Coordinates of C-alpha atoms in Angstrom, one line a residue:
Chain A
M160 CA 0.0 0.0 0.0
D161 CA 3.1 2.2 0.2
K162 CA 2.7 3.7 -3.3
L163 CA -0.9 4.7 -2.7
I164 CA 0.0 6.2 0.7
E165 CA 2.8 8.2 -0.8
C166 CA 0.5 9.5 -3.6
I167 CA -1.9 10.6 -1.0
D168 CA 0.6 12.2 1.3
A169 CA 2.1 14.1 -1.7
L170 CA -1.2 15.7 -2.5
K171 CA -2.5 15.8 1.0
S172 CA -5.7 14.4 -0.5
P173 CA -7.1 11.0 0.6
I174 CA -9.5 10.9 -2.3
V175 CA -10.3 8.4 -5.0
V176 CA -12.5 9.6 -7.8
G177 CA -15.0 6.8 -8.8
L178 CA -15.1 6.7 -12.6
D179 CA -18.5 5.3 -12.9
P180 CA -20.1 7.0 -15.9
T181 CA -23.6 6.4 -17.1
L182 CA -25.1 7.6 -20.4
E183 CA -27.2 10.2 -18.4
M184 CA -24.0 11.8 -17.1
I185 CA -22.5 12.6 -20.5
P186 CA -23.2 16.1 -21.9
E187 CA -25.5 16.2 -24.7
S188 CA -22.9 17.6 -27.1
L189 CA -20.6 14.7 -26.5
Q190 CA -23.4 12.3 -26.9
E191 CA -24.4 13.8 -30.2
E192 CA -20.8 13.8 -31.5
M193 CA -20.2 10.2 -30.7
F194 CA -23.7 8.9 -31.9
E195 CA -23.0 10.8 -35.1
K196 CA -19.6 9.1 -35.6
F197 CA -20.5 5.6 -34.3
G198 CA -24.2 5.3 -34.6
K199 CA -26.5 4.5 -31.6
T200 CA -24.1 1.6 -30.6
P201 CA -22.3 0.4 -27.6
A202 CA -19.1 1.6 -29.4
A203 CA -20.4 5.2 -29.3
V204 CA -21.1 5.0 -25.6
A205 CA -17.7 3.5 -25.0
E206 CA -16.1 6.4 -26.8
M207 CA -18.2 8.9 -24.7
F208 CA -17.1 7.2 -21.5
L209 CA -13.4 7.3 -22.5
A210 CA -13.6 11.0 -23.5
F211 CA -15.6 11.9 -20.4
N212 CA -13.1 10.1 -18.1
R213 CA -10.0 11.7 -19.9
E214 CA -11.5 15.2 -19.3
I215 CA -12.0 14.3 -15.6
I216 CA -8.6 12.7 -15.2
D217 CA -6.9 15.6 -16.9
S218 CA -8.8 18.0 -14.6
V219 CA -8.2 16.3 -11.3
S220 CA -4.8 14.6 -11.6
D221 CA -2.9 17.2 -9.6
I222 CA -5.7 17.3 -6.9
V223 CA -6.3 13.6 -6.2
P224 CA -4.0 10.7 -6.2
A225 CA -6.3 7.9 -7.4
V226 CA -9.2 6.8 -9.5
K227 CA -11.4 3.9 -9.2
P228 CA -13.2 2.8 -12.4
Q229 CA -16.2 0.6 -11.6
I230 CA -16.2 -2.2 -14.2
A231 CA -19.9 -2.8 -14.1
M232 CA -20.6 0.5 -15.7
Y233 CA -18.4 -0.6 -18.7
E234 CA -19.6 -4.3 -18.8
K235 CA -23.0 -2.8 -19.4
Y236 CA -21.8 -2.0 -22.9
G237 CA -20.2 -5.3 -23.6
L238 CA -16.8 -5.6 -25.2
D239 CA -16.7 -2.0 -26.3
G240 CA -17.4 -1.0 -22.7
V241 CA -14.7 -3.2 -21.4
A242 CA -12.3 -1.7 -23.9
A243 CA -13.2 1.7 -22.6
Y244 CA -12.5 0.5 -18.9
I245 CA -9.1 -0.7 -19.9
K246 CA -8.2 2.4 -21.8
T247 CA -9.5 4.5 -18.9
A248 CA -7.2 2.7 -16.5
E249 CA -4.2 2.9 -18.9
Y250 CA -4.8 6.7 -19.4
A251 CA -5.1 7.4 -15.7
S252 CA -2.0 5.3 -15.0
S253 CA -0.1 7.3 -17.7
K254 CA -1.1 10.4 -15.9
G255 CA 0.5 9.2 -12.6
L256 CA -2.8 8.2 -11.0
F257 CA -3.1 5.1 -8.8
V258 CA -5.7 2.9 -10.4
I259 CA -8.1 0.9 -8.2
G260 CA -10.1 -1.5 -10.4
D261 CA -13.5 -1.9 -8.7
I262 CA -14.1 -5.4 -10.1
K263 CA -15.1 -7.3 -6.8
R264 CA -13.8 -10.6 -8.2
G265 CA -13.7 -13.8 -6.2
D266 CA -13.7 -17.5 -7.0
I267 CA -12.2 -20.8 -5.9
S268 CA -8.4 -21.0 -6.0
S269 CA -7.7 -22.1 -9.6
T270 CA -10.1 -19.6 -10.9
A271 CA -8.9 -16.8 -8.7
E272 CA -5.5 -17.4 -10.1
A273 CA -6.8 -16.5 -13.5
Y274 CA -8.5 -13.4 -12.2
A275 CA -5.2 -12.5 -10.5
A276 CA -3.9 -11.6 -13.9
H277 CA -5.7 -8.3 -13.3
L278 CA -2.7 -7.6 -11.0
S279 CA 0.1 -9.9 -12.3
G280 CA -0.5 -9.4 -16.0
T281 CA 0.0 -12.4 -18.3
T282 CA 3.1 -13.9 -19.7
I283 CA 2.8 -15.8 -23.1
G284 CA 5.9 -17.4 -24.5
G285 CA 8.3 -15.4 -22.4
E286 CA 6.5 -12.1 -23.4
Y287 CA 4.8 -10.1 -20.6
F288 CA 1.5 -8.2 -21.1
D289 CA 0.0 -5.8 -18.6
L290 CA -3.6 -6.1 -19.8
W291 CA -5.6 -4.3 -17.2
H292 CA -3.5 -1.5 -16.0
E293 CA -4.8 -1.7 -12.4
D294 CA -2.6 -0.9 -9.4
A295 CA -5.1 -2.5 -7.0
I296 CA -8.4 -4.3 -7.2
T297 CA -11.4 -5.0 -5.0
V298 CA -12.2 -8.7 -4.1
N299 CA -15.0 -10.6 -2.5
P300 CA -14.3 -12.7 0.5
Y301 CA -17.2 -15.1 0.4
L302 CA -15.2 -18.1 -0.7
G303 CA -12.6 -17.8 2.0
S304 CA -8.8 -18.0 2.1
D305 CA -8.1 -20.3 -0.9
G306 CA -10.1 -17.9 -3.1
I307 CA -8.0 -14.8 -1.8
A308 CA -4.5 -16.3 -1.6
P309 CA -3.9 -16.1 -5.4
F310 CA -4.7 -12.3 -5.3
V311 CA -2.3 -11.9 -2.4
T312 CA 0.4 -13.7 -4.2
A313 CA 0.0 -11.8 -7.4
A314 CA -0.2 -8.5 -5.5
T315 CA 2.9 -9.3 -3.7
E316 CA 4.9 -10.3 -6.8
A317 CA 3.8 -7.2 -8.7
D318 CA 4.0 -4.8 -5.8
K319 CA 0.3 -4.1 -6.0
S320 CA -2.6 -4.2 -3.5
I321 CA -6.1 -5.6 -3.0
F322 CA -9.1 -4.4 -1.1
V323 CA -11.4 -7.1 0.4
L324 CA -15.1 -6.3 0.9
V325 CA -15.6 -6.2 4.7
K326 CA -18.6 -3.9 5.3
T327 CA -20.2 -2.4 2.3
S328 CA -21.9 1.0 2.1
N329 CA -25.3 -0.2 0.9
P330 CA -28.4 -0.4 3.1
S331 CA -28.8 -4.3 2.9
S332 CA -25.1 -4.8 3.8
S333 CA -26.6 -5.5 7.2
E334 CA -28.4 -8.6 6.1
L335 CA -25.3 -10.9 6.0
Q336 CA -22.5 -8.7 7.1
D337 CA -24.0 -7.9 10.4
L338 CA -25.2 -11.4 11.4
T339 CA -23.9 -12.3 14.8
V340 CA -21.5 -15.2 14.5
N341 CA -20.2 -17.4 17.4
Q342 CA -16.7 -17.8 18.8
D343 CA -15.4 -20.3 21.1
E344 CA -13.5 -19.7 24.3
N345 CA -10.3 -18.9 22.4
G346 CA -11.9 -16.3 20.2
N347 CA -11.9 -18.7 17.2
Y348 CA -14.9 -18.4 15.1
A349 CA -17.1 -21.4 15.5
D350 CA -18.3 -23.3 12.4
S351 CA -20.8 -26.2 12.2
K352 CA -18.2 -28.7 13.2
T353 CA -17.4 -26.9 16.5
E354 CA -18.7 -28.7 19.6
P355 CA -21.9 -27.0 20.8
S356 CA -20.9 -24.9 23.9
P357 CA -22.5 -22.3 26.0
C358 CA -22.6 -19.3 23.7
I359 CA -19.6 -17.4 24.9
H360 CA -19.0 -14.3 22.6
H361 CA -22.0 -14.8 20.4
G362 CA -22.1 -11.1 19.5
A363 CA -19.3 -10.8 16.9
T364 CA -20.4 -9.9 13.5
L365 CA -19.7 -11.6 10.2
Y366 CA -17.9 -8.5 9.0
R367 CA -15.6 -8.8 12.1
A368 CA -14.9 -12.4 11.2
V369 CA -14.0 -11.2 7.7
A370 CA -11.9 -8.4 9.2
T371 CA -10.0 -11.0 11.1
L372 CA -9.2 -12.9 8.0
V373 CA -8.2 -9.7 6.2
D374 CA -5.7 -8.9 9.1
K375 CA -4.3 -12.5 8.7
W376 CA -4.0 -12.4 4.9
G377 CA -2.0 -9.2 5.1
A378 CA 0.0 -10.0 8.2
D379 CA 3.4 -10.6 6.4
Q380 CA 2.9 -7.8 3.8
I381 CA 3.2 -4.8 5.9
G382 CA 4.8 -1.9 4.3
R383 CA 6.9 1.1 5.5
Y384 CA 3.8 3.1 6.9
G385 CA 2.4 0.2 8.9
Y386 CA -0.1 -0.8 6.4
S387 CA -0.3 -4.2 4.6
R388 CA -1.2 -4.7 1.0
V389 CA -4.4 -6.3 1.8
G390 CA -6.8 -3.5 2.5
A391 CA -10.5 -3.5 3.4
V392 CA -13.6 -1.9 1.9
V393 CA -15.5 -0.3 4.7
G394 CA -18.5 1.9 3.8
A395 CA -18.5 5.6 4.9
T396 CA -22.3 5.1 5.7
H397 CA -21.3 3.1 8.8
R398 CA -19.6 5.8 11.1
D399 CA -19.2 3.5 14.1
V400 CA -18.1 0.6 12.1
G401 CA -15.3 2.6 10.7
A402 CA -14.0 3.6 14.1
E403 CA -14.4 0.0 15.4
L404 CA -12.5 -1.5 12.5
R405 CA -9.8 1.3 12.5
K406 CA -9.1 0.2 16.1
A407 CA -9.3 -3.6 15.4
L408 CA -7.2 -3.5 12.2
P409 CA -4.3 -1.2 12.8
H410 CA -2.5 -2.6 9.8
T411 CA -5.3 -2.5 7.3
F412 CA -5.8 0.4 4.9
F413 CA -9.5 1.2 4.1
L414 CA -11.1 2.0 0.8
V415 CA -14.2 4.0 1.8
P416 CA -17.1 4.2 -0.6
G417 CA -20.4 5.9 0.2
Y418 CA -19.3 9.6 0.6
G419 CA -21.6 12.2 -0.9
A420 CA -24.3 10.8 -3.1
Q421 CA -24.7 7.8 -0.8
G422 CA -25.1 10.0 2.2
A423 CA -22.0 10.1 4.3
T424 CA -20.3 13.4 5.1
A425 CA -16.7 14.3 5.9
E426 CA -17.7 14.4 9.7
D427 CA -18.7 10.7 9.5
L428 CA -15.2 9.8 8.4
L429 CA -13.3 11.0 11.4
G430 CA -12.9 7.5 13.0
F431 CA -11.7 5.9 9.7
F432 CA -8.4 7.8 9.9
D433 CA -5.4 7.0 12.1
K434 CA -3.7 9.5 14.4
D435 CA -1.4 10.6 11.6
G436 CA -4.4 11.4 9.4
R437 CA -3.7 8.2 7.3
G438 CA -5.4 4.9 7.1
C439 CA -8.0 5.4 4.4
I440 CA -8.9 6.7 1.0
V441 CA -12.4 8.0 0.4
N442 CA -14.2 7.4 -2.9
S443 CA -16.6 9.8 -4.5
S444 CA -18.1 9.1 -7.8
R445 CA -21.3 11.1 -8.8
G446 CA -20.3 13.9 -6.4
I447 CA -17.3 14.6 -8.6
I448 CA -17.9 13.2 -12.1
A449 CA -21.5 14.5 -12.4
A450 CA -20.8 17.8 -10.6
W451 CA -21.2 19.6 -13.9
R452 CA -24.9 19.0 -13.9
K453 CA -25.3 21.1 -10.8
K454 CA -22.9 23.9 -11.8
D455 CA -24.3 26.1 -14.6
G456 CA -21.6 27.1 -17.0
L457 CA -18.8 24.9 -15.8
S458 CA -17.5 22.1 -18.1
V459 CA -17.3 18.5 -16.9
G460 CA -13.7 18.9 -16.0
E461 CA -14.0 22.3 -14.3
A462 CA -16.9 21.1 -12.2
A463 CA -15.0 17.9 -11.2
R464 CA -12.0 19.8 -10.3
A465 CA -14.0 22.3 -8.1
A466 CA -15.8 19.3 -6.5
A467 CA -12.6 17.5 -5.8
I468 CA -11.0 20.6 -4.2
M469 CA -14.0 21.1 -2.1
M470 CA -14.0 17.4 -0.9
R471 CA -10.2 17.7 -0.3
D472 CA -10.7 20.7 1.9
E473 CA -13.6 19.1 3.8
L474 CA -11.5 16.1 4.6
A475 CA -8.5 18.1 5.5
H476 CA -10.7 19.8 8.1
V477 CA -11.6 16.4 9.6
I478 CA -8.1 15.0 9.3
G479 CA -6.7 18.0 11.2
R480 CA -8.6 16.7 14.2
T481 CA -7.3 13.1 14.1
Chain B
M199 CA -35.6 -22.0 -14.8
D200 CA -38.0 -23.8 -17.0
K201 CA -36.0 -23.6 -20.2
L202 CA -33.0 -25.1 -18.5
I203 CA -35.1 -27.9 -17.0
E204 CA -36.7 -28.7 -20.3
C205 CA -33.2 -28.8 -22.0
I206 CA -32.1 -31.2 -19.3
D207 CA -35.2 -33.4 -19.6
A208 CA -35.0 -33.5 -23.3
L209 CA -31.5 -35.0 -23.3
K210 CA -31.9 -36.9 -19.9
S211 CA -28.6 -35.2 -19.0
P212 CA -28.3 -32.9 -16.0
I213 CA -24.8 -31.8 -17.1
V214 CA -23.2 -28.5 -17.8
V215 CA -19.8 -28.4 -19.3
G216 CA -17.5 -25.9 -17.8
L217 CA -15.7 -24.1 -20.6
D218 CA -12.7 -23.1 -18.5
P219 CA -9.8 -23.4 -21.0
T220 CA -6.2 -22.9 -20.0
L221 CA -3.2 -22.6 -22.4
E222 CA -2.0 -26.0 -21.1
M223 CA -5.2 -27.7 -22.2
I224 CA -4.8 -26.6 -25.8
P225 CA -3.3 -29.2 -28.2
E226 CA 0.1 -28.3 -29.4
S227 CA -0.9 -28.1 -33.0
L228 CA -3.6 -25.6 -32.4
Q229 CA -1.2 -23.6 -30.2
E230 CA 1.4 -23.6 -33.1
E231 CA -1.3 -22.6 -35.7
M232 CA -2.4 -19.6 -33.7
F233 CA 0.9 -18.5 -32.5
E234 CA 2.1 -18.6 -36.1
K235 CA -0.9 -16.4 -37.2
F236 CA -1.1 -14.0 -34.3
G237 CA 2.4 -14.1 -32.7
K238 CA 2.8 -15.0 -29.0
T239 CA 0.0 -12.6 -28.0
P240 CA -3.2 -12.6 -26.0
A241 CA -5.1 -12.5 -29.4
A242 CA -3.5 -15.8 -30.3
V243 CA -4.6 -17.4 -27.0
A244 CA -8.1 -16.0 -27.4
E245 CA -8.4 -17.6 -30.9
M246 CA -7.2 -20.9 -29.5
F247 CA -9.8 -20.8 -26.8
L248 CA -12.5 -20.1 -29.2
A249 CA -11.5 -22.8 -31.5
F250 CA -11.1 -25.3 -28.7
N251 CA -14.6 -24.3 -27.3
R252 CA -16.2 -24.6 -30.7
E253 CA -14.9 -28.2 -31.1
I254 CA -16.2 -29.1 -27.7
I255 CA -19.5 -27.5 -28.2
D256 CA -19.9 -29.2 -31.6
S257 CA -19.1 -32.5 -30.1
V258 CA -21.3 -32.5 -27.0
S259 CA -24.3 -30.3 -28.0
D260 CA -26.5 -33.4 -28.5
I261 CA -25.4 -35.0 -25.2
V262 CA -25.5 -32.0 -22.7
P263 CA -28.0 -29.1 -22.4
A264 CA -25.7 -26.5 -21.2
V265 CA -22.3 -24.9 -21.0
K266 CA -20.7 -22.6 -18.4
P267 CA -17.9 -20.6 -19.5
Q268 CA -15.8 -19.2 -16.6
I269 CA -15.0 -15.6 -17.4
A270 CA -11.9 -15.5 -15.3
M271 CA -10.0 -17.9 -17.7
Y272 CA -10.8 -15.2 -20.4
E273 CA -10.2 -12.0 -18.4
K274 CA -6.7 -13.5 -17.9
Y275 CA -6.1 -12.6 -21.5
G276 CA -7.5 -9.1 -21.3
L277 CA -9.9 -7.7 -23.9
D278 CA -9.0 -10.4 -26.5
G279 CA -10.0 -13.0 -23.8
V280 CA -13.2 -11.3 -23.1
A281 CA -14.0 -11.2 -26.8
A282 CA -13.5 -15.0 -26.9
Y283 CA -15.8 -15.4 -23.9
I284 CA -18.5 -13.5 -25.6
K285 CA -18.1 -15.4 -28.9
T286 CA -18.1 -18.7 -27.1
A287 CA -21.4 -17.8 -25.4
E288 CA -22.8 -16.7 -28.7
Y289 CA -21.7 -19.8 -30.5
A290 CA -23.0 -22.1 -27.8
S291 CA -26.3 -20.3 -27.7
S292 CA -26.5 -20.6 -31.6
K293 CA -26.1 -24.4 -31.1
G294 CA -29.1 -24.5 -28.8
L295 CA -27.1 -24.8 -25.6
F296 CA -28.2 -23.0 -22.4
V297 CA -25.3 -20.7 -21.4
I298 CA -24.5 -20.1 -17.8
G299 CA -22.0 -17.3 -17.5
D300 CA -19.9 -18.1 -14.5
I301 CA -19.1 -14.4 -13.6
K302 CA -19.9 -14.3 -9.8
R303 CA -20.7 -10.6 -10.0
G304 CA -22.2 -8.6 -7.1
D305 CA -22.2 -5.1 -6.0
I306 CA -24.5 -2.3 -4.4
S307 CA -27.8 -1.7 -6.1
S308 CA -26.9 1.0 -8.7
T309 CA -23.8 -1.0 -9.8
A310 CA -25.6 -4.4 -9.8
E311 CA -28.1 -2.7 -12.2
A312 CA -25.3 -2.1 -14.6
Y313 CA -24.0 -5.7 -14.2
A314 CA -27.6 -6.9 -14.8
A315 CA -27.1 -6.0 -18.5
H316 CA -25.4 -9.3 -18.8
L317 CA -29.0 -10.7 -18.6
S318 CA -31.1 -7.8 -19.8
G319 CA -28.9 -6.5 -22.6
T320 CA -28.6 -2.9 -23.2
T321 CA -30.8 -0.5 -25.1
I322 CA -29.3 2.6 -26.7
G323 CA -31.6 5.1 -28.4
G324 CA -34.3 2.5 -28.8
E325 CA -32.0 -0.1 -30.3
Y326 CA -31.6 -3.3 -28.3
F327 CA -28.2 -5.2 -27.9
D328 CA -27.7 -8.5 -26.4
L329 CA -24.1 -8.2 -25.7
W330 CA -23.1 -11.1 -23.5
H331 CA -25.4 -14.0 -24.8
E332 CA -25.9 -15.6 -21.4
D333 CA -29.1 -17.3 -20.3
A334 CA -28.1 -17.3 -16.6
I335 CA -25.3 -16.0 -14.6
T336 CA -23.8 -16.7 -11.2
V337 CA -23.9 -14.0 -8.5
N338 CA -22.3 -13.4 -5.2
P339 CA -24.6 -12.6 -2.1
Y340 CA -22.3 -10.9 0.3
L341 CA -23.9 -7.5 -0.3
G342 CA -27.4 -8.7 0.5
S343 CA -30.8 -8.1 -1.1
D344 CA -30.3 -4.6 -2.7
G345 CA -27.3 -6.1 -4.6
I346 CA -29.4 -9.0 -5.8
A347 CA -32.7 -7.4 -6.6
P348 CA -31.5 -5.9 -9.9
F349 CA -30.4 -9.3 -11.2
V350 CA -33.8 -10.8 -10.3
T351 CA -35.6 -7.9 -12.0
A352 CA -33.5 -8.3 -15.2
A353 CA -33.9 -12.2 -15.1
T354 CA -37.6 -11.9 -14.7
E355 CA -37.9 -9.3 -17.6
A356 CA -35.7 -11.3 -19.9
D357 CA -37.0 -14.7 -18.8
K358 CA -33.5 -15.8 -17.6
S359 CA -32.1 -17.1 -14.4
I360 CA -29.4 -16.4 -11.7
F361 CA -27.5 -18.8 -9.5
V362 CA -26.5 -17.3 -6.1
L363 CA -23.4 -18.7 -4.3
V364 CA -24.6 -20.5 -1.3
K365 CA -22.0 -23.2 -0.5
T366 CA -19.1 -23.4 -2.8
S367 CA -17.0 -26.4 -3.6
N368 CA -13.6 -25.2 -2.4
P369 CA -11.9 -26.3 0.8
S370 CA -12.0 -23.0 2.5
S371 CA -15.6 -22.4 1.7
S372 CA -16.0 -23.4 5.4
E373 CA -14.2 -20.4 6.7
L374 CA -17.1 -18.1 6.3
Q375 CA -20.0 -20.0 4.8
D376 CA -20.0 -22.5 7.7
L377 CA -19.7 -20.0 10.5
T378 CA -22.6 -20.5 12.9
V379 CA -25.0 -17.5 13.1
N380 CA -27.7 -16.8 15.7
Q381 CA -31.4 -16.7 15.3
D382 CA -34.0 -15.2 17.5
E383 CA -37.0 -17.1 19.0
N384 CA -38.8 -16.7 15.7
G385 CA -36.2 -18.0 13.6
N386 CA -35.1 -14.6 12.3
Y387 CA -31.3 -14.3 11.9
A388 CA -29.9 -12.0 14.5
D389 CA -27.8 -9.1 13.6
S390 CA -25.7 -6.8 15.8
K391 CA -28.9 -4.7 16.6
T392 CA -30.8 -7.7 18.0
E393 CA -31.3 -7.6 21.7
P394 CA -28.8 -10.1 23.3
S395 CA -30.9 -13.1 24.3
P396 CA -30.2 -16.7 25.5
C397 CA -28.7 -18.2 22.5
I398 CA -31.6 -20.0 21.0
H399 CA -30.7 -21.7 17.7
H400 CA -27.2 -20.7 17.6
G401 CA -26.2 -23.5 15.3
A402 CA -27.5 -22.4 12.0
T403 CA -24.8 -21.7 9.4
L404 CA -24.2 -18.6 7.3
Y405 CA -24.9 -20.6 4.2
R406 CA -28.3 -21.5 5.6
A407 CA -28.9 -17.8 6.1
V408 CA -27.9 -17.2 2.5
A409 CA -30.2 -20.0 1.5
T410 CA -33.1 -18.5 3.3
L411 CA -32.6 -15.2 1.3
V412 CA -32.2 -17.2 -1.9
D413 CA -35.6 -18.9 -1.2
K414 CA -37.1 -15.4 -0.5
W415 CA -35.6 -13.8 -3.6
G416 CA -37.2 -16.4 -5.8
A417 CA -40.5 -16.9 -4.0
D418 CA -42.7 -15.1 -6.6
Q419 CA -40.8 -16.4 -9.6
I420 CA -41.6 -20.2 -9.5
G421 CA -42.0 -21.9 -12.9
R422 CA -44.0 -24.7 -14.2
Y423 CA -41.7 -27.4 -12.6
G424 CA -41.8 -25.9 -9.1
Y425 CA -38.4 -24.2 -9.3
S426 CA -37.8 -20.5 -9.2
R427 CA -35.5 -18.5 -11.4
V428 CA -33.2 -17.7 -8.5
G429 CA -31.1 -20.8 -8.2
A430 CA -28.2 -21.6 -5.8
V431 CA -24.6 -22.7 -6.3
V432 CA -24.0 -25.7 -4.0
G433 CA -20.8 -27.6 -4.3
A434 CA -20.8 -31.4 -5.1
T435 CA -17.9 -31.7 -2.5
H436 CA -20.4 -31.4 0.3
R437 CA -22.7 -34.3 0.2
D438 CA -24.6 -33.8 3.4
V439 CA -25.1 -30.1 2.6
G440 CA -26.6 -30.9 -0.8
A441 CA -29.2 -33.2 0.9
E442 CA -29.8 -30.6 3.6
L443 CA -30.4 -27.9 1.2
R444 CA -32.4 -29.9 -1.2
K445 CA -35.0 -30.5 1.7
A446 CA -34.8 -26.9 3.0
L447 CA -35.1 -25.3 -0.5
P448 CA -37.7 -27.3 -2.5
H449 CA -38.1 -24.4 -5.0
T450 CA -34.4 -23.7 -5.6
F451 CA -32.6 -25.3 -8.5
F452 CA -29.0 -26.0 -7.7
L453 CA -25.9 -25.5 -10.0
V454 CA -23.4 -28.0 -8.7
P455 CA -19.7 -27.6 -9.3
G456 CA -17.0 -29.8 -7.9
Y457 CA -17.7 -33.1 -9.8
G458 CA -14.7 -35.0 -11.1
A459 CA -11.5 -33.1 -10.9
Q460 CA -12.5 -31.4 -7.6
G461 CA -13.2 -34.9 -6.1
A462 CA -16.9 -35.5 -6.0
T463 CA -18.4 -38.6 -7.5
A464 CA -21.9 -39.4 -8.9
E465 CA -22.7 -41.2 -5.7
D466 CA -22.1 -38.0 -3.7
L467 CA -24.8 -36.2 -5.7
L468 CA -27.8 -38.5 -4.8
G469 CA -29.2 -36.1 -2.3
F470 CA -29.0 -33.1 -4.6
F471 CA -31.8 -34.4 -6.9
D472 CA -35.5 -34.3 -6.0
K473 CA -37.8 -37.4 -6.2
D474 CA -38.3 -36.8 -10.0
G475 CA -34.7 -36.8 -10.6
R476 CA -34.7 -33.0 -11.2
G477 CA -33.5 -30.2 -9.1
C478 CA -29.9 -29.7 -10.1
I479 CA -27.4 -29.5 -12.9
V480 CA -23.9 -30.8 -12.4
N481 CA -20.8 -29.0 -13.8
S482 CA -17.8 -30.8 -15.1
S483 CA -14.9 -28.8 -16.5
R484 CA -11.5 -30.4 -16.8
G485 CA -13.1 -33.8 -16.6
I486 CA -14.7 -33.2 -20.1
I487 CA -12.7 -30.5 -21.8
A488 CA -9.2 -31.9 -20.9
A489 CA -10.3 -35.5 -21.4
W490 CA -8.3 -35.6 -24.6
R491 CA -5.1 -35.5 -22.6
K492 CA -5.8 -38.8 -21.0
K493 CA -7.2 -40.5 -24.1
D494 CA -4.5 -41.5 -26.5
G495 CA -5.6 -41.0 -30.2
L496 CA -8.8 -39.2 -29.5
S497 CA -9.3 -35.6 -30.5
V498 CA -10.4 -32.9 -28.2
G499 CA -14.0 -33.3 -29.4
E500 CA -14.1 -37.0 -29.4
A501 CA -12.6 -37.3 -25.9
A502 CA -15.1 -34.6 -24.5
R503 CA -18.0 -36.4 -26.1
A504 CA -16.9 -39.8 -24.6
A505 CA -16.4 -38.2 -21.2
A506 CA -19.8 -36.5 -21.3
I507 CA -21.5 -39.7 -22.2
M508 CA -19.9 -41.5 -19.4
M509 CA -20.9 -38.7 -16.9
R510 CA -24.4 -38.8 -18.2
D511 CA -24.7 -42.5 -17.7
E512 CA -23.1 -42.3 -14.2
L513 CA -25.6 -39.7 -13.2
A514 CA -28.5 -41.6 -14.8
H515 CA -27.5 -44.5 -12.6
V516 CA -27.7 -42.3 -9.5
I517 CA -31.0 -40.5 -10.6
G518 CA -32.6 -43.8 -11.1
R519 CA -32.5 -44.3 -7.4
T520 CA -34.0 -40.8 -6.4

């Protein structure tokens, strides 16, 4: 996680811009231009997304250290969309931005190994290909350690990072992630093979059990700022959870979605940071990339830049108090 | 799930062939041909995968009703790989096969809506595009109902299906999926906001909590054979779990990975079927698509066909006893 932390420190800006475009966010003139050139096709939308993203990247690359394209928005437009995702990551990377691929992949070990090419690249007949241009990716923990290990290995070899979903920002994250799970006398989480026992510690949540695994997965990969290369996704919409996990996971860097459009404010984030003002990077998507729709007369890039500066300053105010 | 069930019934073959190619599985002559044409590039590997998959599809399409390409194997080769995934799905579909996209996507609601285009296709300026050619996809439940709802909506509108990960086939599936969770007096799963109470029913597993949600998500989408369009992934490697869930989820169709290379036998599957011999489709990947490596003198297609016939007959023997 060192590279990301250094990028954040350099700009004093723990912000990642979520590059999650939708057709509705694209200014009419750009829509018309691309529909004219490519017809009403996925290729046209892909070209719009790429042009839109480039404008945002160019406008914020000296204000924010990182971008997080959400691959779903691109998969919606099929292969052309995926091409725009890859080109966006490549362009952002060429502008010195740290690229977090929000892909939430996860599978059994042999399959996770294939997905890990997002980080490791692919070698064919001795020739190396970096095909996805991501510096970090998000992954889903539901399959357990053998599904995560290939990502950790790839991240280690390529000096990259992963962020494991721990507590997500959406309302129904509580349905499974907040279920209370049982622990035995030694604090080990109890599975169906554990002997029935008086229910000592039956109040831990599933997300805490996942957090314990995240801590373990990253334990021998701790960098020079005390954070491992196995980070966690912790939604900004859960103020108390952020503070709880910051304390429980001193070596885990957080990727924090849910700021702005999803309802969380800078104030809600105080507990996510460590005493040095580090420990997390906060995502904003619509609040930055769609800011132009609320600011008469500003271009996509100008509005994104203004919104990013405002967010940076709001967070600085909070971090000043950690 | 009706379409899939009818395909299975027609061939008396509850088998899905996992199209999960690796470079090692490609015969040397095909490797040489494509490396010659396209150089040692991802494009060459993508062309190999497509030719390999087509040979298998042509050889088994009258023996098995469905294929399940695993998108990770294709993402490993970047955009060219994804193109081969899409072309594989399209080709299989054109041959009358039911295509289960093993993509294990899952995210918050607005993002899941974008992923749901895998099922719903995309409409641009009134023009409809089926970009992924999948009849069903696998999804990950960790984010809860609001992350699944868009997939259910899209599946319903497009008359397609989803399979939610419940209990996966890998060894460390136990780490989270088997954790015991708590229920209150009424059988509701307890979250961290539930009042502490004497630990009634503290032995249910997380996968049972997920199973309960799957049942609920599919409850108003039950087809003419009694199965809903919201299926579950239940690994063949957990014999007892299959029988337990078959009983608990009478309206949930199972996609069952783990047969063959992962260790499960036909005998292990008895409990996954209902009394009519329906209720699940069993995946085999390496056991069919890499069969040629163990059968001297047979082509990829011939060996795959022989392996599929053998698997069909083994399963028929078991189903005969349900």
